[in-house]
Amino acid sequence: MASSRKAKKHEEEDETFEEELERFDDFTLASSWERFISEIEAVCRSWLADGTKNLLDKGAINLGSPKNLYKVKSELKYGMKSYCMEYFFETSSDGKDVDWNDDLHDLQLSFGVKTFLVIAPLSASGVVLDAPEGSKLLSAVSIALSNCGSMWPAFVPVHDPSRKAFIGIQNMGTVFTRRFEADRIGSQVPVKLLHLEGLYELFVSKFAFSTMDLSMHLFKVHFTMKLTYRTPPHDDDDDLHGGEPEITETGDPSGDTRSKTQWDDDCPWSEWYSAEDPVKGFELITIWSNKMIENSLEMAEIENASSHEADKWLLTPLLSTYISDESEGNTIGFSSQLRLLVSALEMSFEAQFMEDFISVESSSSDNLKSSTAIPPPTVLDRVLKDIFHDGVQPSDYVKGEHKNSRAIKGAPLDSLFAQFCLHALWIGSCNIRAIAVLWVEFVREVRWYWEESQPLPRMLTNGAIDLSTCLIHQKLQMLTICIEKKGQLNNNHQESPGRKNHASGHIKEDCQAVEDQTEMRNSTKKFDVKHDSPLRTEGQRGGRKAVTRSGAEPGNVMASANTKPEECTRRGSSGVFGSMMLLNSYERMHAPYTQDAPIMTEDMHEERLRAVEAFGSAFSFSAQLEREILSSDMSAFKAANPSAVFEDFIRWHSPGDWESDEIEESKSSSDHAMEGPRDSWPPRGRLSQRMSEHGNSWWQIWNEAPALPASEQKPLLDPNREGEKILHYLETLRPHHLLEQMVCTAFRASADSLNQTSFGGLKQMTTKLAQIYLTMASNLKYLQANLLPEKFEVVDDLRRLCVIFEHVEKLIVLAASIHRKFAEVPRLSGAIFGDLYNFYVPRMGNSITGSDDQKEFNMKQQVRMNERQTVANMFPSPTANQSWRKVLSMGNLLNGHEPIQREIIFSMHESMRGSHYGAPSPRSCHQDIETHRMYICGTSNDLRVALSVTSCD
């Protein structure tokens, strides 16, 4: 029995021992918390081992702003929650701490750190809402970083996301630890904290005893401040009520009842459209550099100090979406209308005549039927009156024209056709039907001026045709000349009886020479490639000189008046031609008045050249195609020199075809006496081989030409016939030929209009304007030559050209806006525009679709001392109407305007020697450490404070 009890007792003891073994904790196994710390440590060790270069190679993400900051991230899991840990690092650093560097992350600015960690939960809010969880998470990171030997600061976002609250910690070796905390007050900021004095006392309270009088105790606090001002917005109410309408002399209000004006009223494009001001305002940043503050009274003085006392002023423009908006149709300007004109060109191939577009029912095109309606007659009348403004007569097309403008074969800006094209851009949304109606009315108006012999407005009357322009402009130039000639013929016909009665019986034509308007021309002339004007051949430069009947030289007129009685039978003489003598009679050679050579447009020149090619080399250009001109010159020469022979005409008209045996010509040219020595007469020489050939056409023309002065000859140019031909050309012009010339002229005229913008001679815009002209000339060359390789291909190229033109147009508007705001400080104007130009031009692609880069411009320019007053004038004192709307609650006013944001950094430094921060290391005993730092960012409605405290653990 005893043995059985003893055995049972041993069994109970064994069971008790086994139960105790089951309750034993094996501390060699890691808990989930330790595994979480270990996982954080492993990630941190990996990032430390990789270094900056390897992290970049492994795909570190650039934040863009700041541009020098990158981040890598890793996902971690603890329990049922997932976290994301991000490591922020800089690729390069100069080692200098810049408090107000714009290229800083928010945490860098708030706490004065460079590289740092952020660990946050993977949730919708991205912040830790539970305070214990945040503390536990921060402790895990701190332990892991301590195990790695890393001094990276770590932050955890806490509370509501709108508060931008953080807690953080940084192990600074074995002695010091920095703790961070940031929070924000979103509303109802205490009045005391709206002023510098209260903010200073808030900072001092973090390390001073609460019983101390903070306003009297002296603390050496480092202080720096950044104030941001924004120019006041444009107030429409002030414009409407701030001024009174002007009263005219009659006592009535002026026609324009608006008292406000647009910013670009005096810009060259304002005649056609009003552009949105790309610069909607400016932000001015004033920086007060590091100062030593000892009490709160000094803070009150700084708050009341003038902003001009700030150490640095920085200015940045606030831009509207005008400059960055690449969406087609969102901006109105020349470029948007040129797009519509290109679409009209594409549609112009669907009809034979412009009248076909006016009647929709007669067209089978669905696109044409769906086009915009024809503008009403009242609009057409207004536009036509503006185009044919009788008071506008340009003195010179070259005035205000860009040097590269003539590379584009269009019409000058102030010309009649250029004004038609510019008006066509803005009538009826520039659709093909509106253009057709305007063109038909335009041609009718031109015909009215022709039939009434009235000079065409906006056309020069210099008697020349500019062959570098488009054909329609050349035709209008020639029509202007024909109208002038037509009027002269009518006047001459009415005055001819009086002239005959007034003429002397002994001198028939010489007394009337100065009244005629004909000009001597060379029949063997060549034509300049730019103007339809005569040029002499090399052999004719020393011979015949051109003389108009109204421009005879005084010496020659005197010689003509002193002629002998037997010479008075000559007619149409402009005077003695140098000292030349006739071959068969001892008489001076007289230069005749000749008719103007018939002017020709480009298509007439091409027609004549094709005729020359058809004739072949058997007939010369002068002898065949200029027969009428040559015959007219010969007749005039015979009338002025009755005793002359064919050789005399050659000596005057084409001296290169007269081969002289002696040098008597050069000797006689220096003899100005009326009678030369008889031993030098007759001149000895011979005709050239060309003129001596048998069957030469010049001989035949000479024999057939009658002796008639220019005033009695049939005109070489029939103004009535040529004028009707021009009108027929305009009335039957093919639509695509018209639109091709309109496109070229519209591009050139639009560019010339923008070229007149005053932008202070900014070098970038001067270069850009020169480039756009060359770009347009390159893209429009097929239209200028009337050679379209492929319609759709050319239209696509023109649409791309419109995009390029839009970019230049926006830059010009931007340059004009900046220049007018800083006209008194050109350095600042050029610097700001240079920053904008370098920022936006790379983003202005040449494609029709816009760039995807939406990065905003944030570059700042430092304002020099002599420029500050001009910038301060952009902040006008508030009017009485504006003052009552807003109650000023902050100090540091600039012309009555408070800053929109105030940023302050307070810091406290203490020496490590003789303080509780002292360290046993002799190397660090002479160093100062930043024990307290507070970053404050606030407005009149909110306040954000970030505090960092260094302690000795």
PDB file of C-alpha atoms in Angstrom, residues 573-817:
ATOM      1  CA  SER A 573      14.811 116.993-128.210  1.00  0.00           C
ATOM      2  CA  SER A 574      15.794 117.046-124.582  1.00  0.00           C
ATOM      3  CA  GLY A 575      19.040 118.849-125.349  1.00  0.00           C
ATOM      4  CA  VAL A 576      22.530 118.282-126.709  1.00  0.00           C
ATOM      5  CA  PHE A 577      23.922 114.859-125.907  1.00  0.00           C
ATOM      6  CA  GLY A 578      27.405 115.583-124.555  1.00  0.00           C
ATOM      7  CA  SER A 579      29.816 116.656-127.319  1.00  0.00           C
ATOM      8  CA  MET A 580      28.945 114.016-129.889  1.00  0.00           C
ATOM      9  CA  MET A 581      28.696 115.152-133.521  1.00  0.00           C
ATOM     10  CA  LEU A 582      26.573 113.604-136.243  1.00  0.00           C
ATOM     11  CA  LEU A 583      28.454 111.667-138.923  1.00  0.00           C
ATOM     12  CA  ASN A 584      26.982 113.282-142.076  1.00  0.00           C
ATOM     13  CA  SER A 585      26.496 116.835-140.857  1.00  0.00           C
ATOM     14  CA  TYR A 586      28.467 119.127-138.668  1.00  0.00           C
ATOM     15  CA  GLU A 587      25.801 119.223-135.998  1.00  0.00           C
ATOM     16  CA  ARG A 588      25.589 118.316-132.330  1.00  0.00           C
ATOM     17  CA  MET A 589      23.765 115.115-131.487  1.00  0.00           C
ATOM     18  CA  HIS A 590      20.532 115.652-129.532  1.00  0.00           C
ATOM     19  CA  ALA A 591      19.069 113.167-127.051  1.00  0.00           C
ATOM     20  CA  PRO A 592      15.348 112.639-127.697  1.00  0.00           C
ATOM     21  CA  TYR A 593      12.520 112.212-125.292  1.00  0.00           C
ATOM     22  CA  THR A 594      11.362 108.609-125.482  1.00  0.00           C
ATOM     23  CA  GLN A 595       8.352 106.721-124.242  1.00  0.00           C
ATOM     24  CA  ASP A 596       8.337 104.705-121.074  1.00  0.00           C
ATOM     25  CA  ALA A 597       9.118 101.080-121.694  1.00  0.00           C
ATOM     26  CA  PRO A 598       5.952  99.011-121.167  1.00  0.00           C
ATOM     27  CA  ILE A 599       5.918  97.600-117.647  1.00  0.00           C
ATOM     28  CA  MET A 600       5.187  93.922-117.163  1.00  0.00           C
ATOM     29  CA  THR A 601       4.050  91.678-114.365  1.00  0.00           C
ATOM     30  CA  GLU A 602       5.663  88.346-113.617  1.00  0.00           C
ATOM     31  CA  ASP A 603       3.288  86.332-115.775  1.00  0.00           C
ATOM     32  CA  MET A 604       3.889  88.705-118.719  1.00  0.00           C
ATOM     33  CA  HIS A 605       7.637  88.217-118.372  1.00  0.00           C
ATOM     34  CA  GLU A 606       7.188  84.456-118.313  1.00  0.00           C
ATOM     35  CA  GLU A 607       4.976  84.657-121.389  1.00  0.00           C
ATOM     36  CA  ARG A 608       7.620  86.618-123.280  1.00  0.00           C
ATOM     37  CA  LEU A 609      10.360  84.227-122.223  1.00  0.00           C
ATOM     38  CA  ARG A 610       8.286  81.308-123.467  1.00  0.00           C
ATOM     39  CA  ALA A 611       7.909  83.151-126.769  1.00  0.00           C
ATOM     40  CA  VAL A 612      11.675  83.582-126.992  1.00  0.00           C
ATOM     41  CA  GLU A 613      12.131  79.851-126.453  1.00  0.00           C
ATOM     42  CA  ALA A 614       9.534  79.199-129.154  1.00  0.00           C
ATOM     43  CA  PHE A 615      11.323  81.476-131.639  1.00  0.00           C
ATOM     44  CA  GLY A 616      14.657  79.814-130.971  1.00  0.00           C
ATOM     45  CA  SER A 617      18.084  81.361-131.373  1.00  0.00           C
ATOM     46  CA  ALA A 618      17.402  82.668-134.912  1.00  0.00           C
ATOM     47  CA  PHE A 619      15.778  85.788-133.535  1.00  0.00           C
ATOM     48  CA  SER A 620      17.233  88.021-130.855  1.00  0.00           C
ATOM     49  CA  PHE A 621      15.201  89.245-127.932  1.00  0.00           C
ATOM     50  CA  SER A 622      15.656  92.943-128.802  1.00  0.00           C
ATOM     51  CA  ALA A 623      15.010  92.627-132.519  1.00  0.00           C
ATOM     52  CA  GLN A 624      11.894  90.510-132.250  1.00  0.00           C
ATOM     53  CA  LEU A 625      10.104  90.970-128.937  1.00  0.00           C
ATOM     54  CA  GLU A 626      11.139  94.593-128.374  1.00  0.00           C
ATOM     55  CA  ARG A 627      10.470  95.736-131.912  1.00  0.00           C
ATOM     56  CA  GLU A 628       7.873  98.288-130.880  1.00  0.00           C
ATOM     57  CA  ILE A 629      10.133  99.812-128.240  1.00  0.00           C
ATOM     58  CA  LEU A 630      13.088  99.957-130.605  1.00  0.00           C
ATOM     59  CA  SER A 631      10.977 101.487-133.372  1.00  0.00           C
ATOM     60  CA  SER A 632       9.683 104.132-130.944  1.00  0.00           C
ATOM     61  CA  ASP A 633      13.209 105.073-129.878  1.00  0.00           C
ATOM     62  CA  MET A 634      14.363 105.278-133.506  1.00  0.00           C
ATOM     63  CA  SER A 635      11.431 107.505-134.463  1.00  0.00           C
ATOM     64  CA  ALA A 636      12.130 109.831-131.570  1.00  0.00           C
ATOM     65  CA  PHE A 637      15.842 109.951-132.439  1.00  0.00           C
ATOM     66  CA  LYS A 638      15.068 110.800-136.079  1.00  0.00           C
ATOM     67  CA  ALA A 639      12.724 113.608-135.011  1.00  0.00           C
ATOM     68  CA  ALA A 640      15.358 115.060-132.652  1.00  0.00           C
ATOM     69  CA  ASN A 641      18.179 114.638-135.235  1.00  0.00           C
ATOM     70  CA  PRO A 642      16.777 115.113-138.777  1.00  0.00           C
ATOM     71  CA  SER A 643      20.256 114.699-140.334  1.00  0.00           C
ATOM     72  CA  ALA A 644      21.113 111.537-138.428  1.00  0.00           C
ATOM     73  CA  VAL A 645      21.916 108.167-139.987  1.00  0.00           C
ATOM     74  CA  PHE A 646      21.666 104.650-138.573  1.00  0.00           C
ATOM     75  CA  GLU A 647      25.251 104.773-137.293  1.00  0.00           C
ATOM     76  CA  ASP A 648      24.429 107.885-135.238  1.00  0.00           C
ATOM     77  CA  PHE A 649      21.550 106.031-133.579  1.00  0.00           C
ATOM     78  CA  ILE A 650      23.872 103.133-132.697  1.00  0.00           C
ATOM     79  CA  ARG A 651      26.456 105.524-131.229  1.00  0.00           C
ATOM     80  CA  TRP A 652      23.757 106.989-128.955  1.00  0.00           C
ATOM     81  CA  HIS A 653      21.633 103.943-128.219  1.00  0.00           C
ATOM     82  CA  SER A 654      24.198 101.132-128.086  1.00  0.00           C
ATOM     83  CA  PRO A 655      27.761 102.514-127.983  1.00  0.00           C
ATOM     84  CA  GLY A 656      29.091  99.006-127.474  1.00  0.00           C
ATOM     85  CA  ASP A 657      28.170  98.258-131.105  1.00  0.00           C
ATOM     86  CA  TRP A 658      30.288 101.181-132.447  1.00  0.00           C
ATOM     87  CA  GLU A 659      33.987 100.494-132.869  1.00  0.00           C
ATOM     88  CA  SER A 660      35.893 103.795-132.951  1.00  0.00           C
ATOM     89  CA  ASP A 661      39.213 104.070-134.818  1.00  0.00           C
ATOM     90  CA  GLU A 662      40.465 106.985-132.765  1.00  0.00           C
ATOM     91  CA  ILE A 663      40.156 108.372-129.308  1.00  0.00           C
ATOM     92  CA  GLU A 664      38.317 111.405-130.554  1.00  0.00           C
ATOM     93  CA  GLU A 665      35.237 110.376-128.612  1.00  0.00           C
ATOM     94  CA  SER A 666      37.034 110.656-125.291  1.00  0.00           C
ATOM     95  CA  LYS A 667      38.673 113.934-126.321  1.00  0.00           C
ATOM     96  CA  SER A 668      35.433 115.425-127.507  1.00  0.00           C
ATOM     97  CA  SER A 669      33.640 114.334-124.331  1.00  0.00           C
ATOM     98  CA  SER A 670      35.877 116.701-122.337  1.00  0.00           C
ATOM     99  CA  ASP A 671      35.207 119.595-124.712  1.00  0.00           C
ATOM    100  CA  HIS A 672      32.231 121.608-123.471  1.00  0.00           C
ATOM    101  CA  ALA A 673      32.394 124.325-126.170  1.00  0.00           C
ATOM    102  CA  MET A 674      29.477 124.668-128.558  1.00  0.00           C
ATOM    103  CA  GLU A 675      31.711 124.214-131.592  1.00  0.00           C
ATOM    104  CA  GLY A 676      34.535 121.707-131.647  1.00  0.00           C
ATOM    105  CA  PRO A 677      37.561 121.736-133.949  1.00  0.00           C
ATOM    106  CA  ARG A 678      36.734 120.759-137.511  1.00  0.00           C
ATOM    107  CA  ASP A 679      39.730 118.461-137.811  1.00  0.00           C
ATOM    108  CA  SER A 680      38.021 116.026-135.360  1.00  0.00           C
ATOM    109  CA  TRP A 681      34.998 115.705-137.606  1.00  0.00           C
ATOM    110  CA  PRO A 682      33.640 113.445-138.943  1.00  0.00           C
ATOM    111  CA  PRO A 683      34.069 110.754-136.249  1.00  0.00           C
ATOM    112  CA  ARG A 684      35.877 107.744-137.591  1.00  0.00           C
ATOM    113  CA  GLY A 685      34.775 104.244-136.777  1.00  0.00           C
ATOM    114  CA  ARG A 686      32.542 101.363-137.835  1.00  0.00           C
ATOM    115  CA  LEU A 687      29.612  99.263-136.717  1.00  0.00           C
ATOM    116  CA  SER A 688      30.227  96.073-134.817  1.00  0.00           C
ATOM    117  CA  GLN A 689      30.040  92.733-136.583  1.00  0.00           C
ATOM    118  CA  ARG A 690      26.598  92.110-135.072  1.00  0.00           C
ATOM    119  CA  MET A 691      25.197  95.306-136.546  1.00  0.00           C
ATOM    120  CA  SER A 692      27.024  94.900-139.865  1.00  0.00           C
ATOM    121  CA  GLU A 693      25.591  91.495-140.674  1.00  0.00           C
ATOM    122  CA  HIS A 694      23.423  91.256-143.739  1.00  0.00           C
ATOM    123  CA  GLY A 695      19.736  91.204-142.917  1.00  0.00           C
ATOM    124  CA  ASN A 696      20.139  92.732-139.473  1.00  0.00           C
ATOM    125  CA  SER A 697      16.627  93.542-138.175  1.00  0.00           C
ATOM    126  CA  TRP A 698      17.762  96.869-136.711  1.00  0.00           C
ATOM    127  CA  TRP A 699      18.461  98.212-140.220  1.00  0.00           C
ATOM    128  CA  GLN A 700      14.983  97.222-141.341  1.00  0.00           C
ATOM    129  CA  ILE A 701      13.347  98.859-138.302  1.00  0.00           C
ATOM    130  CA  TRP A 702      15.421 102.013-138.893  1.00  0.00           C
ATOM    131  CA  ASN A 703      14.319 102.271-142.500  1.00  0.00           C
ATOM    132  CA  GLU A 704      10.657 101.768-141.576  1.00  0.00           C
ATOM    133  CA  ALA A 705      10.554 104.050-138.541  1.00  0.00           C
ATOM    134  CA  PRO A 706       9.060 107.522-139.257  1.00  0.00           C
ATOM    135  CA  ALA A 707      10.491 110.686-137.708  1.00  0.00           C
ATOM    136  CA  LEU A 708       7.980 111.261-134.918  1.00  0.00           C
ATOM    137  CA  PRO A 709       8.583 112.685-131.467  1.00  0.00           C
ATOM    138  CA  ALA A 710       7.418 110.621-128.501  1.00  0.00           C
ATOM    139  CA  SER A 711       4.438 112.900-127.904  1.00  0.00           C
ATOM    140  CA  GLU A 712       3.012 112.096-131.340  1.00  0.00           C
ATOM    141  CA  GLN A 713       3.638 108.353-131.281  1.00  0.00           C
ATOM    142  CA  LYS A 714       1.188 105.648-130.443  1.00  0.00           C
ATOM    143  CA  PRO A 715       1.630 104.764-126.737  1.00  0.00           C
ATOM    144  CA  LEU A 716       3.613 101.592-126.107  1.00  0.00           C
ATOM    145  CA  LEU A 717       1.363 100.825-123.175  1.00  0.00           C
ATOM    146  CA  ASP A 718      -2.352 100.893-123.855  1.00  0.00           C
ATOM    147  CA  PRO A 719      -3.771 101.552-120.373  1.00  0.00           C
ATOM    148  CA  ASN A 720      -7.359 100.756-121.381  1.00  0.00           C
ATOM    149  CA  ARG A 721      -6.490  97.376-122.813  1.00  0.00           C
ATOM    150  CA  GLU A 722      -4.126  96.405-120.010  1.00  0.00           C
ATOM    151  CA  GLY A 723      -6.557  97.578-117.335  1.00  0.00           C
ATOM    152  CA  GLU A 724      -9.367  95.442-118.709  1.00  0.00           C
ATOM    153  CA  LYS A 725      -7.047  92.459-118.924  1.00  0.00           C
ATOM    154  CA  ILE A 726      -6.166  92.887-115.246  1.00  0.00           C
ATOM    155  CA  LEU A 727      -9.818  93.063-114.213  1.00  0.00           C
ATOM    156  CA  HIS A 728     -10.562  89.993-116.304  1.00  0.00           C
ATOM    157  CA  TYR A 729      -7.753  88.176-114.481  1.00  0.00           C
ATOM    158  CA  LEU A 730      -9.174  89.159-111.081  1.00  0.00           C
ATOM    159  CA  GLU A 731     -12.740  88.203-112.034  1.00  0.00           C
ATOM    160  CA  THR A 732     -11.833  84.775-113.444  1.00  0.00           C
ATOM    161  CA  LEU A 733      -9.112  83.835-110.957  1.00  0.00           C
ATOM    162  CA  ARG A 734      -9.296  80.179-109.912  1.00  0.00           C
ATOM    163  CA  PRO A 735     -10.165  79.746-106.222  1.00  0.00           C
ATOM    164  CA  HIS A 736      -7.077  77.734-105.314  1.00  0.00           C
ATOM    165  CA  HIS A 737      -4.822  80.268-107.070  1.00  0.00           C
ATOM    166  CA  LEU A 738      -6.436  83.028-105.012  1.00  0.00           C
ATOM    167  CA  LEU A 739      -6.171  81.091-101.744  1.00  0.00           C
ATOM    168  CA  GLU A 740      -2.548  80.182-102.399  1.00  0.00           C
ATOM    169  CA  GLN A 741      -1.627  83.849-102.725  1.00  0.00           C
ATOM    170  CA  MET A 742      -3.822  84.730 -99.760  1.00  0.00           C
ATOM    171  CA  VAL A 743      -2.048  82.189 -97.545  1.00  0.00           C
ATOM    172  CA  CYS A 744       1.379  83.578 -98.462  1.00  0.00           C
ATOM    173  CA  THR A 745       0.264  87.164 -97.991  1.00  0.00           C
ATOM    174  CA  ALA A 746      -1.600  86.454 -94.742  1.00  0.00           C
ATOM    175  CA  PHE A 747       1.441  84.769 -93.178  1.00  0.00           C
ATOM    176  CA  ARG A 748       3.706  87.608 -94.280  1.00  0.00           C
ATOM    177  CA  ALA A 749       1.309  90.379 -93.210  1.00  0.00           C
ATOM    178  CA  SER A 750       0.656  88.718 -89.836  1.00  0.00           C
ATOM    179  CA  ALA A 751       4.376  88.385 -89.192  1.00  0.00           C
ATOM    180  CA  ASP A 752       4.965  91.993 -90.291  1.00  0.00           C
ATOM    181  CA  SER A 753       2.251  93.151 -87.895  1.00  0.00           C
ATOM    182  CA  LEU A 754       3.858  91.279 -84.992  1.00  0.00           C
ATOM    183  CA  ASN A 755       7.259  92.597 -86.048  1.00  0.00           C
ATOM    184  CA  GLN A 756       6.074  96.112 -85.220  1.00  0.00           C
ATOM    185  CA  THR A 757       5.640  95.147 -81.559  1.00  0.00           C
ATOM    186  CA  SER A 758       7.738  97.073 -79.095  1.00  0.00           C
ATOM    187  CA  PHE A 759       9.537  94.570 -76.872  1.00  0.00           C
ATOM    188  CA  GLY A 760      12.663  96.477 -75.942  1.00  0.00           C
ATOM    189  CA  GLY A 761      14.973  94.851 -78.462  1.00  0.00           C
ATOM    190  CA  LEU A 762      15.121  91.525 -76.625  1.00  0.00           C
ATOM    191  CA  LYS A 763      17.780  89.504 -78.386  1.00  0.00           C
ATOM    192  CA  GLN A 764      15.892  86.217 -78.187  1.00  0.00           C
ATOM    193  CA  MET A 765      12.837  87.658 -79.952  1.00  0.00           C
ATOM    194  CA  THR A 766      14.919  89.419 -82.596  1.00  0.00           C
ATOM    195  CA  THR A 767      16.494  86.085 -83.480  1.00  0.00           C
ATOM    196  CA  LYS A 768      13.183  84.226 -83.279  1.00  0.00           C
ATOM    197  CA  LEU A 769      11.486  86.669 -85.643  1.00  0.00           C
ATOM    198  CA  ALA A 770      14.272  86.323 -88.196  1.00  0.00           C
ATOM    199  CA  GLN A 771      13.926  82.537 -87.990  1.00  0.00           C
ATOM    200  CA  ILE A 772      10.149  82.492 -88.437  1.00  0.00           C
ATOM    201  CA  TYR A 773      10.418  84.473 -91.677  1.00  0.00           C
ATOM    202  CA  LEU A 774      12.899  81.963 -93.088  1.00  0.00           C
ATOM    203  CA  THR A 775      10.737  79.075 -91.881  1.00  0.00           C
ATOM    204  CA  MET A 776       7.685  80.562 -93.566  1.00  0.00           C
ATOM    205  CA  ALA A 777       9.588  81.158 -96.794  1.00  0.00           C
ATOM    206  CA  SER A 778      10.734  77.539 -96.811  1.00  0.00           C
ATOM    207  CA  ASN A 779       7.231  76.154 -96.222  1.00  0.00           C
ATOM    208  CA  LEU A 780       5.458  78.550 -98.587  1.00  0.00           C
ATOM    209  CA  LYS A 781       7.819  78.170-101.541  1.00  0.00           C
ATOM    210  CA  TYR A 782       5.535  75.668-103.277  1.00  0.00           C
ATOM    211  CA  LEU A 783       2.594  78.055-103.060  1.00  0.00           C
ATOM    212  CA  GLN A 784       4.747  80.940-104.276  1.00  0.00           C
ATOM    213  CA  ALA A 785       5.760  79.011-107.379  1.00  0.00           C
ATOM    214  CA  ASN A 786       2.203  77.714-107.942  1.00  0.00           C
ATOM    215  CA  LEU A 787       3.632  74.202-107.857  1.00  0.00           C
ATOM    216  CA  LEU A 788       1.778  71.926-105.466  1.00  0.00           C
ATOM    217  CA  PRO A 789       3.479  68.487-105.301  1.00  0.00           C
ATOM    218  CA  GLU A 790       0.623  67.006-103.293  1.00  0.00           C
ATOM    219  CA  LYS A 791      -2.329  68.956-101.952  1.00  0.00           C
ATOM    220  CA  PHE A 792      -2.766  67.067 -98.696  1.00  0.00           C
ATOM    221  CA  GLU A 793       0.953  67.018 -97.983  1.00  0.00           C
ATOM    222  CA  VAL A 794       1.215  70.789 -98.419  1.00  0.00           C
ATOM    223  CA  VAL A 795      -1.840  71.389 -96.241  1.00  0.00           C
ATOM    224  CA  ASP A 796      -0.319  69.293 -93.444  1.00  0.00           C
ATOM    225  CA  ASP A 797       2.914  71.266 -93.709  1.00  0.00           C
ATOM    226  CA  LEU A 798       0.964  74.518 -93.503  1.00  0.00           C
ATOM    227  CA  ARG A 799      -0.850  73.356 -90.375  1.00  0.00           C
ATOM    228  CA  ARG A 800       2.470  72.536 -88.750  1.00  0.00           C
ATOM    229  CA  LEU A 801       3.644  75.999 -89.773  1.00  0.00           C
ATOM    230  CA  CYS A 802       0.611  77.447 -87.986  1.00  0.00           C
ATOM    231  CA  VAL A 803       1.736  75.725 -84.779  1.00  0.00           C
ATOM    232  CA  ILE A 804       5.217  77.214 -85.084  1.00  0.00           C
ATOM    233  CA  PHE A 805       3.713  80.625 -85.831  1.00  0.00           C
ATOM    234  CA  GLU A 806       1.501  80.323 -82.748  1.00  0.00           C
ATOM    235  CA  HIS A 807       4.531  79.739 -80.533  1.00  0.00           C
ATOM    236  CA  VAL A 808       6.295  82.816 -81.904  1.00  0.00           C
ATOM    237  CA  GLU A 809       3.122  84.874 -81.576  1.00  0.00           C
ATOM    238  CA  LYS A 810       2.752  83.886 -77.921  1.00  0.00           C
ATOM    239  CA  LEU A 811       6.373  84.738 -77.220  1.00  0.00           C
ATOM    240  CA  ILE A 812       5.942  88.173 -78.823  1.00  0.00           C
ATOM    241  CA  VAL A 813       2.840  88.870 -76.737  1.00  0.00           C
ATOM    242  CA  LEU A 814       4.753  87.730 -73.645  1.00  0.00           C
ATOM    243  CA  ALA A 815       7.744  89.927 -74.527  1.00  0.00           C
ATOM    244  CA  ALA A 816       5.487  92.954 -75.077  1.00  0.00           C
ATOM    245  CA  SER A 817       3.721  92.393 -71.748  1.00  0.00           C
TER     246      SER A 817
END
